[in-house]
Backbone as a ProteinNet text record, in pm:
[ID]
protein_1_A
[PRIMARY]
XXXXXXXXXXXXXXXXXXXXXXXXXXXXXXXXXXXXXXXXXXXXXXXXXXXXXXXXXXXXXXXXXXXXXXXXXXXXXXXXXXXXXXXXXXXXXXXXXXXXXXXXXXXXXXXXXXXXXXXXXXXXXXXXXXXXXXXXXXXXXXXXXXXXXXXXXXXXXXXXXXXXXXXXXXXXXXXXXXXXXXXXXXXXXXXXXXXXXXXXXXXXXXXXXXXXXXXXXXXXXXXXXXXXXXXXXXXXXXXXXXXXXXXXXXXXXXXXXXXX
[TERTIARY]
95	-20.1	85.8	69.6	144.7	60.3	123.1	70.7	119.1	98.4	139.1	24.1	45.3	-46.6	-46.9	32.8	24.6	-89.4	-140.8	-255.1	-256.5	-370.1	-364.1	-319	-280.5	-236	-297.5	-240.2	-295.2	-220.7	-274.4	-191.7	-77	34.6	162.9	131.3	195.3	168.2	279.1	260.4	356.1	394.2	514.2	548.7	508.9	419.9	377.4	321.4	316.2	274.2	105.4	54.8	-97.9	-161.9	-262.3	-333.4	-479.3	-514.3	-641.4	-743.2	-867.2	-979	-1078.7	-1093.4	-1199.3	-1335.8	-1419.3	-1573.1	-1626.6	-1668.2	-1709.7	-1619.6	-1510.3	-1407.8	-1421.8	-1475.6	-1480.9	-1566.9	-1654.9	-1763.4	-1710.2	-1607.6	-1529.2	-1395.7	-1359.5	-1211.2	-1173.7	-1073.5	-1039.6	-900.6	-892.9	-767.5	-666.8	-551.1	-446.4	-383.7	-314.2	-237.1	-151.5	-169.5	-100.7	-161.2	-287.1	-348	-453.4	-444.5	-544.7	-624.1	-757.6	-821.8	-812	-787.2	-775.2	-863.9	-963.2	-1073.5	-1061.9	-1020.2	-994.2	-1083.6	-1202.6	-1301.5	-1367.7	-1383.7	-1419.9	-1321.4	-1205.5	-1095.2	-1056.1	-1050.5	-1024.9	-918.5	-820.8	-691.2	-654.4	-603	-550.3	-380.4	-338.8	-215	-150	-25.7	63.9	86.9	156.5	180.2	257.1	366.9	464.6	392.9	296.2	236.6	135.8	55.5	-29.9	17	131.3	216.9	256.6	313.6	350.8	239.5	109.4	-6.7	-38.5	-42.4	-80	18.1	136.4	247.4	216.8	196.9	169.9	40	-42.1	-187.8	-188.4	-79.7	-62.5	-169.4	-185.5	-278.1	-185.6	-222.6	-159.8	-197.8	-99.8	-126.6	-192.3	-184.7	-229.3	-345.3	-463.3	-575.9	-527.6	-497	-478.8	-600	-536.9	-647.1	-717.5	-854.5	-939	-892	-892.3	-854.3	-979.1	-973.7	-1079.4	-1088.6	-976.9	-954.5	-1029.9	-1020.6	-1070.8	-1233.7	-1271.1	-1421.5	-1480.7	-1397.2	-1424.2	-1456.6	-1441.9	-1460.9	-1565.6	-1545.8	-1659.7	-1655.1	-1753.3	-1759.4	-1739.1	-1678.6	-1666.5	-1782.7	-1822.4	-1946.2	-1925.9	-2030.7	-2025.9	-2103.3	-2058.4	-2126.5	-2197.7	-2322.4	-2364.2	-2488	-2525.9	-2656.8	-2760.3	-2885.6	-3007.7	-2997.3	-2930.1	-2927.9	-2819.1	-2694.5	-2580	-2623.5	-2695.4	-2749.5	-2845	-2938	-3016.6	-2961.6	-2849.6	-2772.9	-2696.5	-2651.4	-2556.3	-2642.4	-2759	-2853.3	-2898.4	-2934.1	-2972.2	-2882.8	-2736.5	-2636	-2617.6	-2672.3	-2657	-2736.9	-2748.1	-2816.3	-2722.9	-2712.1	-2595.8	-2619.1	-2504.4	-2478	-2402.5	-2419	-2353.7	-2256.4	-2134.3	-2052.1	-1948.5	-1854.5	-1767.9	-1636.2	-1527.8	-1399.6	-1336.3	-1274.5	-1189.6	-1050.9	-993.2	-869.2	-760.1	-784.4	-698.5	-753.7	-689.9	-736.4	-647.6	-701.8	-616.9	-672.1	-592.9	-642.4	-573.8	-643.1	-575.3	-657	-612.6	-657.8	-739.5	-871.1	-943.5	-946.3	-1009.3	-1005.5	-1096.5	-1092.1	-1158.7	-1301.9	-1378.5	-1531.6	-1572.5	-1636.5	-1673.1	-1750.3	-1709.8	-1812.2	-1848.9	-1829	-1869	-1899.4	-1963.7	-1956.6	-1828.1	-1793.5	-1686.6	-1677.5	-1597.2	-1598.2	-1496	-1511.6	-1424.7	-1359.9	-1241.2	-1169.4	-1189.7	-1200.1	-1215.9	-1161.5	-1106.6	-1062	-958.1	-972.8	-891.9	-911.6	-1023	-1040.2	-1181	-1224.1	-1361.6	-1350.4	-1438.4	-1429.6	-1532.4	-1464.7	-1532.7	-1547.9	-1684.5	-1700	-1765.6	-1755.7	-1801.6	-1947	-2044.7	-2204.5	-2235	-2356.6	-2427.1	-2482.9	-2519.6	-2570.8	-2491.7	-2363	-2284	-2264.5	-2249	-2240.9	-2130.7	-2102	-1981.8	-2068.6	-2050.5	-2115.7	-2015.4	-2059.2	-1989.8	-2040.2	-1973.7	-2008.5	-1945.9	-2030.5	-1990.8	-2015.3	-1897.4	-1909.7	-1892.6	-1962.4	-1973.6	-1938.4	-1894.6	-1902.9	-2032.8	-2060.4	-2160.3	-2225.5	-2363.9	-2431.4	-2425.8	-2359.5	-2338.2	-2451.6	-2513.1	-2610.5	-2546.8	-2539.1	-2481.5	-2551.9	-2687.2	-2725	-2695.7	-2675.5	-2635.7	-2495.2	-2411	-2259.8	-2266.2	-2345.8	-2338.6	-2388.2	-2496.6	-2543.1	-2453.8	-2383.1	-2295.2	-2159	-2124	-2005.3	-2043.6	-2162.2	-2192.1	-2200.9	-2243	-2275.4	-2139.4	-2043.6	-1916.4	-1817.9	-1824.6	-1731.3	-1788.6	-1915.9	-1992.2	-1987.4	-1985.6	-1969.3	-2094.6	-2166.6	-2291.6	-2241	-2265.9	-2225.8	-2339.1	-2435.1	-2554	-2539.7	-2432.3	-2435.9	-2391.2	-2459.4	-2431.2	-2413.4	-2312.5	-2288	-2324.1	-2387.2	-2426.6	-2386.8	-2329.5	-2260	-2373.6	-2379.5	-2484.7	-2466	-2337	-2300.4	-2243	-2303.1	-2264	-2173.8	-2074.7	-1989.4	-1892.5	-1870.4	-1764.1	-1633.4	-1573	-1440.2	-1447.9	-1358.1	-1350.4	-1208.2	-1191	-1073.5	-1081	-980.6	-994.2	-948	-1013.6	-979.3	-921.3	-799.3	-738.9	-787.9	-791.6	-822.2	-747.1	-809.7	-739.4	-728.6	-797.6	-804.7	-950.5	-961.9	-1076.7	-1060	-1175.4	-1145.2	-1262.9	-1271.3	-1367.6	-1317	-1387.1	-1340	-1387.9	-1279	-1289.6	-1266.9	-1326.1	-1283.2	-1203.7	-1102.9	-1044.7	-1035.9	-1140.7	-1181.1	-1066.4	-1026.7	-951.6	-1060.5	-1012.6	-1105.1	-1053.4	-1126.2	-1087.1	-1145.7	-1050	-1108	-1089	-1190.3	-1160	-1205.9	-1120.6	-1152.7	-1179.4	-1272.7	-1313.9	-1374.7	-1414.7	-1470.8	-1613.9	-1700.4	-1830.3	-1824	-1875.2	-1879	-2020.1	-2043.2	-2190.9	-2154.1	-2223.3	-2211.9	-2230.5	-2167.9	-2157.8	-2036.5	-2013.8	-1898.5	-1795.1	-1682.2	-1583.7	-1588.6	-1690.9	-1699.9	-1746.3	-1703.8	-1775.8	-1706.8	-1803	-1757.7	-1764.9	-1656.7	-1644.1	-1756.8	-1844	-1937.9	-1914.7	-1821.4	-1797.7	-1692.5	-1678.9	-1603.7	-1659.6	-1604.4	-1648.4	-1535.8	-1569	-1475.6	-1589.4	-1523.9	-1612.3	-1535	-1596.2	-1531.1	-1599.3	-1527.3	-1611.5	-1520.5	-1590.5	-1526.2	-1542	-1466.7	-1478.4	-1550.8	-1615.7	-1716.3	-1604	-1647.3	-1582.2	-1688.3	-1643.9	-1723.5	-1663.6	-1730.8	-1689.9	-1803.1	-1790.8	-1886.9	-2009.6	-2012.9	-2092.9	-2170.8	-2137.5	-2198.6	-2127.6	-2200.5	-2140.3	-2082.7	-1974.4	-1907.2	-1809.5	-1718.9	-1605.6	-1479.8	-1401.7	-1270.3	-1197.9	-1087.9	-1009	-959.2	-940.1	-886.2	-969.7	-983.5	-1057.5	-957.7	-976.7	-868.8	-934.9	-872	-909.9	-844.4	-900.6	-845	-858.7	-744.1	-756	-658	-723.8	-651.9	-642.3	-569.8	-558.8	-672.3	-733.1	-859.1	-813.5	-763.2	-734.3	-819.9	-771.2	-854.6	-887.7	-776.2	-774.8	-890.1	-919	-1011.1	-1149.3	-1184.2	-1306.2	-1412.7	-1509.5	-1621.9	-1594	-1495	-1474.9	-1503.4	-1515.6	-1550.3	-1407.7	-1408.7	-1310.7	-1268	-1141.9	-1118.4	-1065.9	-1065.5	-1016.7	-869.5	-829	-695.9	-618.1	-698.1	-665.5	-753.7	-718.9	-809.3	-855.2	-949.1	-991.1	-1142.1	-1176	-1326.3	-1339.1	-1458.7	-1482.3	-1550.9	-1571.6	-1651.7	-1790.9	-1872.6	-2024.1	-2017.3
-124.9	-5.3	127.5	226.1	339.8	460.1	566.7	688.1	806.5	849.3	963.2	1015.8	1152.6	1227.6	1201.1	1102.3	1071.5	999.9	986.3	927.1	765.9	720.6	599.8	573.5	672.6	652.7	745.4	735.6	821.2	941	1029.6	1150.8	1124.3	1204.3	1169.6	1215.6	1138.4	1157.2	1227.5	1341.7	1413.8	1340.7	1345.8	1284.5	1349.3	1297	1345.9	1245.2	1255.9	1150.6	1154.4	1055.5	1043.5	1141	1229.4	1314	1278.4	1256.1	1210	1317.2	1273.8	1344.2	1348.3	1471.9	1486.1	1505.9	1453.3	1442.8	1583.4	1579.4	1706.6	1765.9	1735.9	1811.3	1762.2	1649	1596.9	1686.4	1741.4	1816	1924.9	1973.9	2090.3	2059.6	1939.5	1900.6	1902.4	1987.8	1975	1888.1	1781.1	1703.9	1765.8	1775.3	1822	1716.9	1745.4	1634.7	1556.4	1418.3	1317.6	1267.6	1339.4	1287.5	1174.3	1074.1	957.4	963.3	940.9	907.1	752.2	730.8	570.9	542.5	467.9	423.7	278.2	263	145.2	124.5	46.8	21.8	187.5	219.2	335.8	454.6	413.6	525.5	572.4	707.7	761.3	865.5	846.2	927.8	979.5	1093.8	1147.1	1095.5	1019.7	951.5	972.6	931.2	945.2	810	812.5	657.5	590.2	655.2	579.7	509.1	611.3	551	442.7	460.5	371.2	246.6	229.5	99.5	35.7	115.2	45.5	-5.4	58.3	-1.8	-130.9	-142.5	-253.4	-369.2	-331.7	-438.8	-500.3	-410.4	-462.7	-551.8	-512	-596.2	-697	-737.3	-841.4	-839.2	-708	-673.2	-642.7	-750.2	-706.9	-604.2	-521.3	-393.9	-422	-556.7	-571.1	-695.5	-667.9	-762.7	-883	-1008.7	-1128.8	-1167.3	-1235.3	-1288	-1384.8	-1397.3	-1497.1	-1631.6	-1727.8	-1852.1	-1948.3	-1931.2	-1971.6	-2112.4	-2189.4	-2329.7	-2385.1	-2315.9	-2370.7	-2366.7	-2259.5	-2246.7	-2350.4	-2378.3	-2467.2	-2634	-2640.3	-2779.5	-2845.7	-2996.2	-3068.2	-3206.1	-3236.1	-3374.6	-3487.2	-3598.4	-3707	-3780.3	-3852.5	-3928	-4060.3	-4088.3	-4211.3	-4311.6	-4413.2	-4539.1	-4625.9	-4609.4	-4671.9	-4725.8	-4851.9	-4928.7	-4881.3	-4907.3	-4855.2	-4915.8	-5041	-5126.5	-5069	-5037	-4974.3	-4845.4	-4762.8	-4616.3	-4660	-4745.6	-4751.6	-4801.2	-4902.6	-4950.1	-4836.2	-4755.4	-4643.3	-4538.7	-4503.1	-4415.4	-4466.5	-4603.9	-4664.2	-4649.5	-4648.9	-4648.1	-4508.5	-4398.4	-4273.1	-4176.6	-4057.1	-3949.8	-3872.1	-3852.5	-3768.9	-3613.6	-3560.9	-3414.1	-3344.8	-3212	-3127	-3037.7	-3021.6	-2941.7	-2865.7	-2771.2	-2705.5	-2697.2	-2660	-2623.2	-2515.6	-2425.2	-2331.8	-2354.2	-2368	-2403.4	-2296.6	-2185.6	-2065.2	-1938.5	-1841.9	-1713.7	-1591.4	-1508	-1379	-1266.5	-1164.3	-1020.6	-915.8	-834.9	-753.1	-608.4	-502.8	-386.3	-422.8	-381.7	-402.7	-295.3	-330	-240.3	-113.8	1.1	121.2	95.5	167.3	162.5	321	349.6	482.1	551.7	658.5	733	848.5	923.3	1025.7	1026	1137.7	1135.1	1158.5	1146.8	1187.3	1327.4	1411.1	1558.9	1604.5	1695.4	1736.6	1885	1910.1	2014.1	2120.9	2246.7	2360.4	2481.6	2605.4	2716	2671.5	2739.8	2720.4	2585	2526	2393.1	2370.9	2257.1	2226.9	2133.4	2146.3	2067.7	1952.2	1828.8	1690.3	1653.7	1596.9	1556.5	1421.7	1355.4	1227.8	1244.1	1166.6	1164.4	1041.3	1061.1	951.7	863.4	731.9	645.1	534.6	530.6	437.8	314.6	194.9	85.5	-4.4	-95.7	-198.6	-327.4	-435.8	-558.6	-672.6	-757.9	-897.9	-982.8	-1075.8	-1176.8	-1320.6	-1417.5	-1557.5	-1606.1	-1678.1	-1733.1	-1885.1	-1983.6	-2108.6	-2183.2	-2315	-2389.5	-2443.3	-2499.1	-2552.1	-2661.6	-2641.9	-2723.4	-2721.3	-2623.1	-2571.2	-2476.8	-2477.9	-2399.5	-2289.2	-2187	-2036.5	-1991.5	-1999.9	-1945.8	-2036.3	-2166.5	-2227.1	-2226.9	-2194.3	-2140.7	-2023.9	-1937.1	-1788.3	-1800.8	-1885.1	-1904.4	-1983.1	-2084.1	-2154.9	-2067.2	-1986.9	-1915.2	-1798.1	-1754.9	-1643.8	-1700.2	-1821	-1888	-1918.6	-1967.3	-2019.9	-1904.3	-1785.5	-1679.7	-1531	-1547.9	-1427.5	-1310	-1336.3	-1230.4	-1252.6	-1156.3	-1166.6	-1148	-1254.4	-1249.5	-1202.4	-1137.6	-1065.8	-915.7	-881.7	-757.5	-649.9	-541.6	-418.6	-303.5	-216.2	-89.9	27.3	129.7	233	366.1	438.7	573.6	658.4	735.6	826.5	959.9	1010.6	1148.2	1210.6	1325	1398.4	1509.9	1532.2	1660	1624	1511.6	1480.9	1530.2	1489	1544.3	1614.6	1697.2	1755.4	1762.6	1786.8	1792	1858.2	1945.7	2027.6	1948.3	1971	1884.9	1982.2	1997.2	2098	2087.3	2189.8	2201.7	2100.1	2028.1	1914.8	1808.4	1772	1652.9	1612.9	1499.1	1465.7	1354.3	1374.3	1292.5	1240.9	1155	1093.9	1041.5	1054.2	992.3	840.4	768.9	621.1	578.9	464.2	370.9	250.6	234.4	98	24.5	-66.4	-139.4	-247.7	-298.2	-422.8	-541.4	-640.8	-758.7	-869.6	-954.1	-1084.7	-1190.9	-1249.9	-1385.5	-1514.8	-1601.8	-1737.9	-1821.6	-1932.1	-2026.3	-2149	-2230	-2355.5	-2466.4	-2573.5	-2708.6	-2704.6	-2779.6	-2833	-2985.9	-3038.4	-3191.8	-3237.2	-3361.5	-3427.3	-3576.7	-3644.4	-3763.1	-3820.5	-3925.2	-3947.4	-3949.1	-3944.5	-3935.7	-4041.7	-3989.6	-4110.6	-4137	-4086.1	-4110.4	-3981.6	-3873.5	-3747.3	-3740.9	-3687.6	-3669.4	-3526.6	-3471.4	-3346.7	-3311.9	-3193.6	-3181	-3031.8	-2960	-2828.3	-2747.9	-2623.9	-2556.2	-2395.5	-2305.2	-2176.4	-2075.4	-1932.1	-1823.7	-1721.2	-1673.3	-1569.6	-1442.1	-1323.7	-1219.5	-1130.9	-1080.9	-983.9	-871.9	-779.9	-644.2	-636	-530.2	-507.2	-380.7	-380.2	-271	-129.5	-15.2	104.8	208.9	333.2	426.8	575.9	678.6	816	901.9	1012.1	1126.9	1042	940.5	875.1	779.7	767.4	691.9	559.5	446	307.6	281	250.5	230.3	115	67.8	-30.2	37.5	-45.4	-16.9	-16.1	74.8	78.6	228.2	275.5	398.5	483.6	609.4	696.9	786.7	803.2	911.7	950.6	1034.4	1098.1	1014.6	959.1	917.2	1033.8	1079.6	1185.6	1151.8	1168.1	1121.9	1247.1	1263.2	1351.1	1325.6	1444.2	1442.7	1526.8	1479.4	1542.2	1482	1533.4	1514.7	1351.2	1284.9	1124.6	1062	1158.3	1079.7	1141.3	1238.5	1286.6	1175.1	1175.2	1085.4	927.9	924.8	778.3	795.7	692.4	685.5	673.4	739.5	737.7	586.1	539.8	409.2	405.6	313	301.8	327.9	387	409	270.2	200.5	87.3	-24.2	-106.4	-218.9	-184.8	-290.3	-271.9	-234.5	-194.3	-144.2	27.8	53.8	202.1	259	386.6	465.6	502.1	504.5	563.9	697.7
-5.5	-16.5	-5.8	-103.3	-100.7	-63	-10.2	19.6	-33.8	-154.1	-231.5	-313.2	-345	-418.2	-568	-613.4	-757.2	-783.1	-910.1	-957.9	-911.9	-855.3	-797.9	-660.2	-593.5	-469.4	-357.9	-229.3	-119.7	-103.1	-29.5	15.5	81.4	77.3	138.8	295.4	385.3	528.6	584.1	664.2	740.2	856.5	912.6	1033.2	1149.3	1232.8	1358.8	1435.7	1569.8	1652.5	1636.8	1701.4	1711.3	1793.5	1741.6	1829.2	1853.8	1970.3	2033.3	1969.8	1934.2	1889.1	2004.3	2063.4	2170.6	2108	2198.5	2162.4	2100.3	1985.5	1934.4	1851.5	1826.7	1751.2	1610.5	1559.8	1434.8	1346.9	1385	1323.7	1231.3	1277.9	1221.3	1168	1173.3	1172	1030.8	991.7	838.5	835.6	765.1	775.9	685.9	743.5	651.4	566.1	468.4	372.7	467	453.4	515.6	656.3	694.4	822.9	785	894.1	877	994.5	995.5	1116.5	1129.9	1263.5	1297.2	1400.3	1379.6	1453.5	1499.7	1630.6	1707	1812.8	1774.1	1894.7	1911.2	2043.8	2085.6	2093.4	2040.2	2042.8	1891.3	1878.6	1774	1772.8	1678.7	1677.7	1536.1	1517.7	1391.1	1392.4	1287.4	1297.6	1156.2	1172.9	1043.1	971.9	871.5	797.7	907.4	969	1046.7	1157.3	1226.6	1359.5	1316.8	1193.6	1167.1	1109.4	1062	1029.3	1151.5	1244.4	1382.6	1443.4	1429.1	1486.3	1415	1292.3	1218	1257.5	1266.6	1274.3	1427.2	1535.4	1668.3	1662.7	1585	1586.7	1498.2	1424.4	1322.2	1201.4	1162	1040.2	916.9	824.5	704.8	638.3	556.2	493.9	347.1	301.2	187.3	195.7	118.7	124.8	30.8	102.2	45.6	-60.4	-183.9	-279.4	-205.2	-258.7	-216.1	-277	-183.1	-225	-286.8	-425.3	-504	-522.4	-502	-499.6	-394.7	-271.6	-147	-152.6	-218.2	-241.9	-332.2	-432.5	-537.2	-498.4	-365.7	-323.4	-350.5	-411.1	-463.4	-390.1	-282.4	-209.5	-297.5	-257.1	-315.5	-288	-409.1	-403.7	-318.5	-229.2	-136.5	-204.1	-252.1	-300.4	-173.3	-145.1	-17.5	-62.1	-32.9	-46.4	32.5	17.1	91.1	235.9	230.4	361.4	449.3	363	443.9	508.2	421.1	491.4	606.7	581.9	715.9	822.7	814.9	924.6	990.8	913.1	960.7	1039.5	987.1	1049.8	1181.2	1197.2	1304.8	1416.6	1386	1488.7	1566.1	1476.3	1539.4	1470.4	1525.6	1447.2	1389.8	1257.6	1209.9	1224.9	1255.7	1286.1	1186.8	1178.3	1110.1	1181.6	1150.4	1219.5	1138	1181	1101.8	1176.4	1104.9	1167	1111.7	1175.6	1109.9	1085.9	967.4	939	944.6	902.9	900.5	907.5	938.2	968.6	914.9	865.8	819.4	868.8	891.1	937.4	862.4	786.6	688	666	612	574.4	444.8	444	323.8	228.5	114.2	10	61.2	-21.3	7.1	14.1	107.8	128.7	112.4	-1	-20.1	96.6	147	234	207.6	84.6	46.8	-102	-170	-318.8	-364.2	-490.3	-548.5	-597.1	-560.4	-580.8	-676.8	-779.9	-881.3	-810.6	-792.8	-765.8	-886.7	-820.8	-907.5	-825.3	-929.6	-849.9	-745.6	-625.5	-537.7	-448.8	-484.5	-414.3	-376.1	-361	-319.4	-206.7	-95.9	16.3	-9.2	33.7	37.7	187.3	227.1	346.6	346.6	476.4	500.9	506.4	442	444.7	531.5	542.2	593	490.9	529	430.1	341	380.2	326.6	415.4	370.3	450.7	427.6	541.4	534	605.7	558.9	581.9	603	706.1	727.8	600.1	574.8	472.4	476.9	432.4	432.7	273.8	219.7	109.4	115.2	48.6	66.5	-63.4	-33.1	-183.6	-217.1	-333.4	-380.6	-284	-254.5	-176.2	-26.1	13.7	156.7	200	306.5	366.1	427.4	344.8	396.2	511	537.4	639.3	767.6	767.7	882.9	914.1	814.4	839.8	897.6	868.5	944.1	1096.9	1106.1	1247.1	1320.1	1283.7	1362.2	1401.1	1295	1357.8	1423.8	1433.4	1516.1	1654.2	1669.8	1797.2	1871.9	1773.6	1814.9	1860.7	1787.9	1788.1	1841	1858.5	1903.4	1804.5	1668.4	1572.3	1469.7	1450.4	1370	1233.6	1150.7	1002.1	925.3	975.8	901.1	933.2	986.8	1058.7	936.2	920.3	835.1	915.8	886.8	956.9	839.3	890.4	823.6	875.6	794.5	840.7	869.9	972.3	1018.9	1041.8	1045.1	1073.1	950.3	925	804.6	830.8	760.7	771.4	882.8	931	1030.4	1001	858.6	845.8	718.5	666	559.6	505.5	370.8	310.4	181.6	164.6	26.6	-96.6	-217.3	-337.8	-422.4	-466.7	-563.1	-690.8	-777.4	-917.2	-991.7	-1077.7	-1159.4	-1083.5	-965.8	-897	-866	-819.9	-780.2	-666.1	-570.6	-439.4	-381.9	-278.1	-223.5	-74.2	14.7	149.2	164	222.5	221.3	352.8	383	497.5	460.4	524.4	491.1	616.1	638	752.6	755.6	884	891.5	897.3	831.9	809	866.1	945.9	1009.6	901.3	830.3	747.9	796.5	785.6	815.8	711.8	698.3	608.1	679.7	635.3	715.1	636.3	693.1	632.6	702.5	632.5	700.1	698.2	779.8	792.5	831.5	792.7	838.4	836.5	947.1	991.6	1129.7	1160.6	1295.8	1355.1	1475.1	1561.9	1521.4	1470.2	1433.1	1277.8	1219.6	1064.3	978.6	1024.9	965.8	813.9	736.8	601.3	559.2	495.5	455.3	343	369.9	266.2	196.7	258.9	179.6	251.8	197	267.8	272.7	331.1	351.7	373.9	353.1	371.9	464	562.9	636.1	674.5	624.5	650.1	752.7	845.8	947.8	993.9	1026.1	1086.7	1232.1	1280.9	1423.7	1463.6	1567.5	1602.5	1619.1	1565.1	1618.3	1624.2	1652.1	1673.1	1641.4	1594.8	1583.3	1581.7	1647.9	1667.8	1730.7	1804.6	1881.7	1791.3	1669.1	1561.1	1558.9	1552.1	1531.2	1386.1	1368	1260.3	1273.8	1195.3	1183	1224.9	1291.3	1308.7	1187.6	1184.7	1041.6	1044.3	916.4	887.5	798.5	804.2	729.1	669.2	545.6	488	349.6	288.8	156.3	39.5	-55.3	-171.3	-286	-331.1	-418.6	-553.1	-667.5	-799.5	-895.6	-985.8	-1094.2	-1195	-1229.1	-1306.8	-1426	-1544.8	-1669.9	-1794	-1913.1	-2011.6	-2033.1	-2010.1	-2017.3	-1926.6	-1811.9	-1719.6	-1731.2	-1820.4	-1848.1	-1914.8	-1832.3	-1877.1	-1821.8	-1723.4	-1658.4	-1500.1	-1449	-1302.5	-1242	-1115	-1040.4	-973.3	-980.7	-921.3	-789.5	-712.2	-588.1	-579.4	-471.8	-440	-386.7	-302.7	-242.5	-284.5	-379.7	-423.6	-579.4	-622.7	-746	-737.1	-850.1	-883.1	-871.8	-898.2	-905	-814.4	-773.2	-690.5	-758	-685.3	-742.9	-762.2
[MASK]
++++++++++++++++++++++++++++++++++++++++++++++++++++++++++++++++++++++++++++++++++++++++++++++++++++++++++++++++++++++++++++++++++++++++++++++++++++++++++++++++++++++++++++++++++++++++++++++++++++++++++++++++++++++++++++++++++++++++++++++++++++++++++++++++++++

């Protein structure tokens, strides 16, 4: 992840220590070039790139989003050749149960999540602000034939995390940053994500058979301006807007895809 003002990258960060934000200060807070809002649970600070990377290193959070393991999610269960008599005998011995296991976990800084409209700079510059109505959600992906709702429910019970949870920004004009002429910009959240890969099984104790695989992404609770949001960083994504960019949508600074 790079942080510069060049096209396709973030603002350059000035070297400074973290500055705690007191309640009520965000409504009029104009971010300076290089400043990032770090939301960590109920604590909010203005930090620099150096401080941010030190925090991520200490927390074991990867700076880059790992590629999705498509091979894992393309699992196909083996066909079991079993006669009706064998099936009946096995079912008499026990009541088949369904279970899951988590095989590995990753924690990383996720791609940009839009938090404001895209604004074109003009004249001495135009201000862009965080607005309400933008969302971030937990999600579960499963291989063919697996009941995604069951996986969500079992993971929620096991880890105390709701995989149907969606956060919606509710505070407008919390932060603002000027967009110079010849540039376009948007406020973004880069939430850190906890990803779990696992397998599902069905059968009797001692003879469980794998039925599928899953990938579960969850975010951590955070807050700013007394509003519930996800933990992560909030910053401005600013890119050049010249003749070649006219008629095109602005693309993410961190990650693939376009802003609305």
